[in-house]
Coordinates of C-alpha atoms in Angstrom, one line a residue:
M1 CA 6.0 -10.2 -31.4
T2 CA 5.8 -7.5 -28.6
R3 CA 9.3 -5.6 -28.3
V4 CA 10.8 -5.5 -24.8
T5 CA 10.3 -1.6 -24.7
E6 CA 6.8 -1.9 -25.7
R7 CA 5.9 -4.4 -23.0
A8 CA 7.7 -2.6 -20.3
Y9 CA 6.0 0.8 -20.9
H10 CA 2.7 -0.8 -21.7
E11 CA 2.6 -2.2 -18.2
L12 CA 3.2 1.1 -16.7
Q13 CA 0.5 2.7 -18.8
E14 CA -2.0 -0.3 -17.8
A15 CA -1.3 0.5 -14.2
Y16 CA -1.8 4.4 -14.6
D17 CA -5.0 3.7 -16.7
F18 CA -6.6 1.3 -13.9
Y19 CA -5.8 3.7 -11.0
N20 CA -7.0 6.7 -13.1
K21 CA -10.3 4.9 -13.7
R22 CA -10.7 3.4 -10.1
L23 CA -9.4 6.2 -7.9
F24 CA -9.8 9.4 -9.8
N25 CA -12.9 8.8 -12.0
G26 CA -10.7 9.1 -15.1
E27 CA -10.1 12.7 -14.6
L28 CA -6.3 12.7 -15.0
P29 CA -5.0 13.6 -18.3
D30 CA -2.5 11.6 -20.5
C31 CA 1.0 11.7 -19.5
L32 CA 4.4 10.4 -20.4
I33 CA 5.4 7.6 -17.9
T34 CA 9.2 6.9 -17.8
F35 CA 11.8 4.7 -15.9
Q36 CA 14.1 7.2 -14.3
R37 CA 16.9 6.7 -11.6
G38 CA 17.4 9.2 -8.8
K39 CA 18.9 9.2 -5.4
N40 CA 16.8 8.4 -2.6
T41 CA 13.5 8.6 -4.6
M42 CA 11.3 5.9 -5.9
G43 CA 9.5 8.2 -8.3
Y44 CA 8.4 11.8 -8.9
F45 CA 5.8 13.9 -10.8
S46 CA 7.1 16.7 -13.3
Y47 CA 4.2 19.2 -14.7
Q48 CA 4.3 19.9 -18.2
R49 CA 8.0 18.4 -18.5
F50 CA 7.7 17.3 -22.1
V51 CA 6.8 19.6 -25.2
T52 CA 6.0 18.3 -28.7
S53 CA 8.5 18.9 -31.8
D54 CA 5.7 19.7 -34.2
G55 CA 5.5 23.4 -33.5
S56 CA 2.2 23.2 -31.7
N57 CA 3.9 23.7 -28.1
S58 CA 1.8 21.3 -26.7
M59 CA 3.1 20.2 -23.3
I60 CA 2.4 16.9 -21.2
D61 CA 3.4 15.9 -17.7
E62 CA 5.8 13.1 -16.6
I63 CA 5.5 10.5 -14.0
A64 CA 8.7 8.7 -13.4
L65 CA 9.3 5.3 -11.5
N66 CA 12.9 4.4 -10.4
P67 CA 13.5 0.8 -11.3
E68 CA 16.3 0.2 -8.7
Y69 CA 13.4 -0.1 -6.3
F70 CA 11.7 -2.7 -8.1
P71 CA 13.6 -5.8 -7.0
V72 CA 13.7 -4.9 -3.1
Y73 CA 10.2 -3.8 -2.4
P74 CA 6.9 -5.3 -2.8
L75 CA 5.2 -4.6 -6.3
I76 CA 2.3 -3.1 -4.2
E77 CA 4.6 -0.3 -2.9
V78 CA 5.6 0.6 -6.4
M79 CA 2.0 0.9 -7.1
Q80 CA 1.7 3.0 -4.2
T81 CA 4.6 5.5 -5.5
L82 CA 2.5 5.7 -8.7
V83 CA -0.7 6.8 -7.0
H84 CA 1.2 9.1 -4.8
E85 CA 2.6 10.8 -7.9
Q86 CA -0.9 10.6 -9.7
C87 CA -2.2 12.6 -6.6
H88 CA 0.5 15.3 -7.4
M89 CA -0.7 15.5 -10.9
W90 CA -4.5 15.9 -9.8
Q91 CA -3.3 18.7 -7.7
F92 CA -1.6 20.5 -10.4
H93 CA -4.6 20.2 -12.8
F94 CA -7.5 20.5 -10.5
G95 CA -6.2 22.1 -7.2
K96 CA -3.5 24.6 -5.9
P97 CA -0.2 23.0 -5.4
S98 CA 2.5 24.6 -3.2
R99 CA 6.1 25.4 -3.7
K100 CA 8.3 22.6 -5.6
T101 CA 8.3 19.3 -3.7
Y102 CA 6.1 20.5 -0.7
H103 CA 3.2 18.5 0.3
N104 CA 0.2 20.7 1.5
E105 CA -3.1 20.0 3.1
E106 CA -5.1 19.8 -0.1
W107 CA -2.7 17.2 -1.4
A108 CA -2.9 15.2 1.9
G109 CA -6.7 15.4 1.6
K110 CA -6.8 14.0 -1.7
M111 CA -4.5 11.0 -0.6
E112 CA -6.7 10.3 2.4
S113 CA -9.8 10.4 0.0
I114 CA -8.3 7.4 -2.1
G115 CA -7.1 5.4 0.8
L116 CA -3.5 6.5 1.3
I117 CA -2.5 8.1 4.5
P118 CA 0.3 10.7 4.2
S119 CA 3.0 10.5 7.0
S120 CA 6.5 11.9 7.0
S121 CA 7.6 8.4 8.6
G122 CA 5.5 6.3 6.4
E123 CA 3.8 5.0 9.4
P124 CA 0.9 6.1 11.8
G125 CA 1.7 9.4 13.7
G126 CA 4.0 10.9 11.0
A127 CA 3.3 14.4 9.8
R128 CA 0.5 14.8 7.2
T129 CA 2.4 17.7 5.2
G130 CA 5.7 18.8 4.6
Q131 CA 8.9 18.8 2.2
T132 CA 9.3 15.0 2.4
V133 CA 6.1 13.1 3.0
N134 CA 5.8 9.2 2.5
D135 CA 2.4 7.4 3.0
Y136 CA 0.8 4.0 4.1
P137 CA -2.3 2.5 3.0
Q138 CA -5.6 2.8 4.9
P139 CA -7.0 -1.0 5.8
G140 CA -9.7 -1.7 3.7
G141 CA -9.5 1.5 1.8
Q142 CA -9.9 2.2 -1.8
F143 CA -6.3 1.9 -2.8
Q144 CA -5.9 -1.4 -1.2
L145 CA -9.1 -2.8 -2.7
A146 CA -8.2 -1.5 -6.2
T147 CA -4.7 -3.0 -5.9
L148 CA -6.4 -6.3 -5.1
E149 CA -8.4 -6.1 -8.2
L150 CA -5.4 -5.2 -10.3
F151 CA -3.4 -8.1 -9.1
R152 CA -6.2 -10.5 -9.6
G153 CA -5.8 -9.8 -13.3
R154 CA -2.1 -11.0 -12.9
F155 CA -0.5 -7.7 -13.3
A156 CA 3.2 -7.6 -13.2
L157 CA 6.3 -5.6 -14.1
S158 CA 8.6 -7.7 -16.5
W159 CA 11.9 -5.9 -16.2
F160 CA 13.9 -4.8 -13.0
D161 CA 17.1 -2.9 -12.6
R162 CA 20.0 -5.4 -12.1
Y163 CA 21.6 -3.0 -9.4
P164 CA 19.0 -2.4 -6.8
V165 CA 19.1 0.3 -4.1
S166 CA 20.5 -1.0 -0.7
V167 CA 17.8 -1.3 1.8
S168 CA 20.2 -0.8 4.9
G169 CA 18.9 1.6 7.4
Q170 CA 15.4 1.0 6.1
K171 CA 12.7 -1.6 7.2
D172 CA 14.1 -5.0 5.9
L173 CA 12.1 -6.8 3.3
S174 CA 10.6 -9.3 5.7
A175 CA 9.1 -6.4 7.8
I176 CA 7.7 -5.0 4.7
V177 CA 6.0 -8.1 3.5
S178 CA 4.7 -8.8 6.9
S179 CA 3.3 -5.3 7.1
W180 CA 1.4 -5.9 3.9
R181 CA 0.3 -9.4 4.8
E182 CA -1.5 -7.6 7.8
T183 CA -2.8 -4.9 5.8
L184 CA -4.3 -7.1 3.0
T185 CA -5.9 -9.3 5.8
S186 CA -7.6 -6.1 6.7
A187 CA -8.6 -5.3 3.4
L188 CA -10.0 -8.7 2.7
Q189 CA -12.4 -8.5 5.6
S190 CA -14.7 -6.4 3.4
D191 CA -13.9 -8.1 0.2
E192 CA -16.6 -10.6 -0.9
A193 CA -14.7 -12.1 -3.8
G194 CA -11.7 -13.4 -1.7
T195 CA -8.0 -13.6 -2.5
D196 CA -5.1 -15.7 -1.8
I197 CA -2.9 -13.3 0.3
E198 CA 0.2 -15.4 -0.1
A199 CA -0.3 -15.7 -3.8
V200 CA -0.7 -11.9 -4.1
L201 CA 2.6 -11.5 -2.0
S202 CA 4.4 -14.1 -4.0
M203 CA 3.6 -12.4 -7.3
A204 CA 4.5 -9.2 -6.0
L205 CA 8.0 -10.0 -5.0
L206 CA 11.2 -10.9 -6.6
P207 CA 13.9 -12.9 -4.8
S208 CA 16.5 -10.3 -4.1
V209 CA 19.8 -12.1 -4.7
T210 CA 23.2 -10.3 -4.3
L211 CA 26.0 -12.1 -6.3
S212 CA 29.7 -11.5 -7.3
D213 CA 30.3 -11.1 -10.9
E214 CA 32.2 -14.4 -10.8
E215 CA 29.3 -16.1 -9.1
A216 CA 26.7 -14.6 -11.5
Q217 CA 28.6 -15.9 -14.4
D218 CA 28.9 -19.4 -12.8
D219 CA 25.3 -19.4 -12.1
A220 CA 24.2 -18.2 -15.4
G221 CA 21.4 -20.3 -17.0
T222 CA 21.1 -22.6 -13.9
S223 CA 19.1 -20.6 -11.4
S224 CA 15.5 -19.4 -11.7
A225 CA 16.3 -16.4 -9.5
P226 CA 17.2 -13.2 -11.2
V227 CA 21.0 -12.2 -10.6
F228 CA 21.1 -8.8 -9.0
L229 CA 24.6 -7.2 -8.5
E230 CA 26.1 -4.3 -6.1
K231 CA 26.0 -1.2 -7.9
P232 CA 29.6 0.2 -9.1
K233 CA 30.7 3.1 -7.0
R234 CA 30.6 6.4 -8.4
S235 CA 33.6 8.7 -8.4
K236 CA 31.4 11.7 -8.5
T237 CA 27.9 12.6 -7.2
K238 CA 25.4 15.0 -8.3
Y239 CA 23.8 17.4 -5.7
R240 CA 20.6 19.5 -6.2
C241 CA 19.0 22.3 -4.2
P242 CA 15.4 21.0 -3.1
E243 CA 14.2 24.6 -3.4
C244 CA 15.6 26.1 -6.7
D245 CA 16.8 23.0 -8.5
S246 CA 20.4 24.2 -8.9
A247 CA 22.8 21.3 -9.3
V248 CA 26.6 20.7 -8.8
W249 CA 28.9 17.7 -9.2
G250 CA 31.3 16.7 -6.5
K251 CA 32.9 13.7 -4.6
P252 CA 30.5 11.6 -2.5
G253 CA 29.5 12.7 0.8
L254 CA 30.2 16.5 0.6
N255 CA 28.3 18.7 3.1
I256 CA 27.3 21.6 0.8
G257 CA 24.4 23.9 0.4
C258 CA 22.8 26.6 -1.9
T259 CA 23.8 30.1 -1.0
D260 CA 20.7 31.6 -2.8
C261 CA 18.1 29.5 -0.8
G262 CA 19.9 28.7 2.3
K263 CA 19.0 24.8 1.8
P264 CA 21.4 22.0 2.0
F265 CA 22.0 20.2 -1.2
E266 CA 20.5 16.6 -1.6
E267 CA 22.3 13.9 -3.3
C268 CA 20.7 12.7 -6.6

């Protein structure tokens, strides 16, 4: 019997290996893929973050994905985050990365070469480079077509955080789904095999349901929809400098900065 941990991490490894082969010609080295929660981030790449305990001092990279985003974003956007971080990994091993968390021209060029367009806004017209850069798929590009192939194999992530992030202030889920419906339609114009777009979307989404604890208890075992709850409020928040990685704890909503770097701290 496959254990839960084995299944959950096998799925992440399957997606990593698939995109490595389809988009990076199998050039990316092995890495440790993890689930990590972080404030305002769907994922991150960390170069040589882990070291072995056998005395050899062998080091390995980390790619982390935030499971709090899984219930409220299409799975294809989670895969987009994975590939975004794989591009960072490619640059650390085969290119010249800039200072920490900065997205430079070389990284942007690699993203575009595999069908993801860098944009600070996540939409056409945004800046290609900078400290915070999102991306959107090129219609009919390599990333889109590869993802369609992955989903035809019934790929899925089995486990989701029960306390998802709030999407207030962002595009609502219907807008995200509508955008992906349009972009998948564009991709299929050059796809001879054909794909049921609605089937892909339904497979890549979970119904996001927010219930109180009492409602969740009443509905336990009676509903096929996953039960998602509001995250308990924290009394303290961790703040981190985006430049030097210094960190402090304090009450939520503090307006503080790093005196060494002159950068405002970010909640994490």
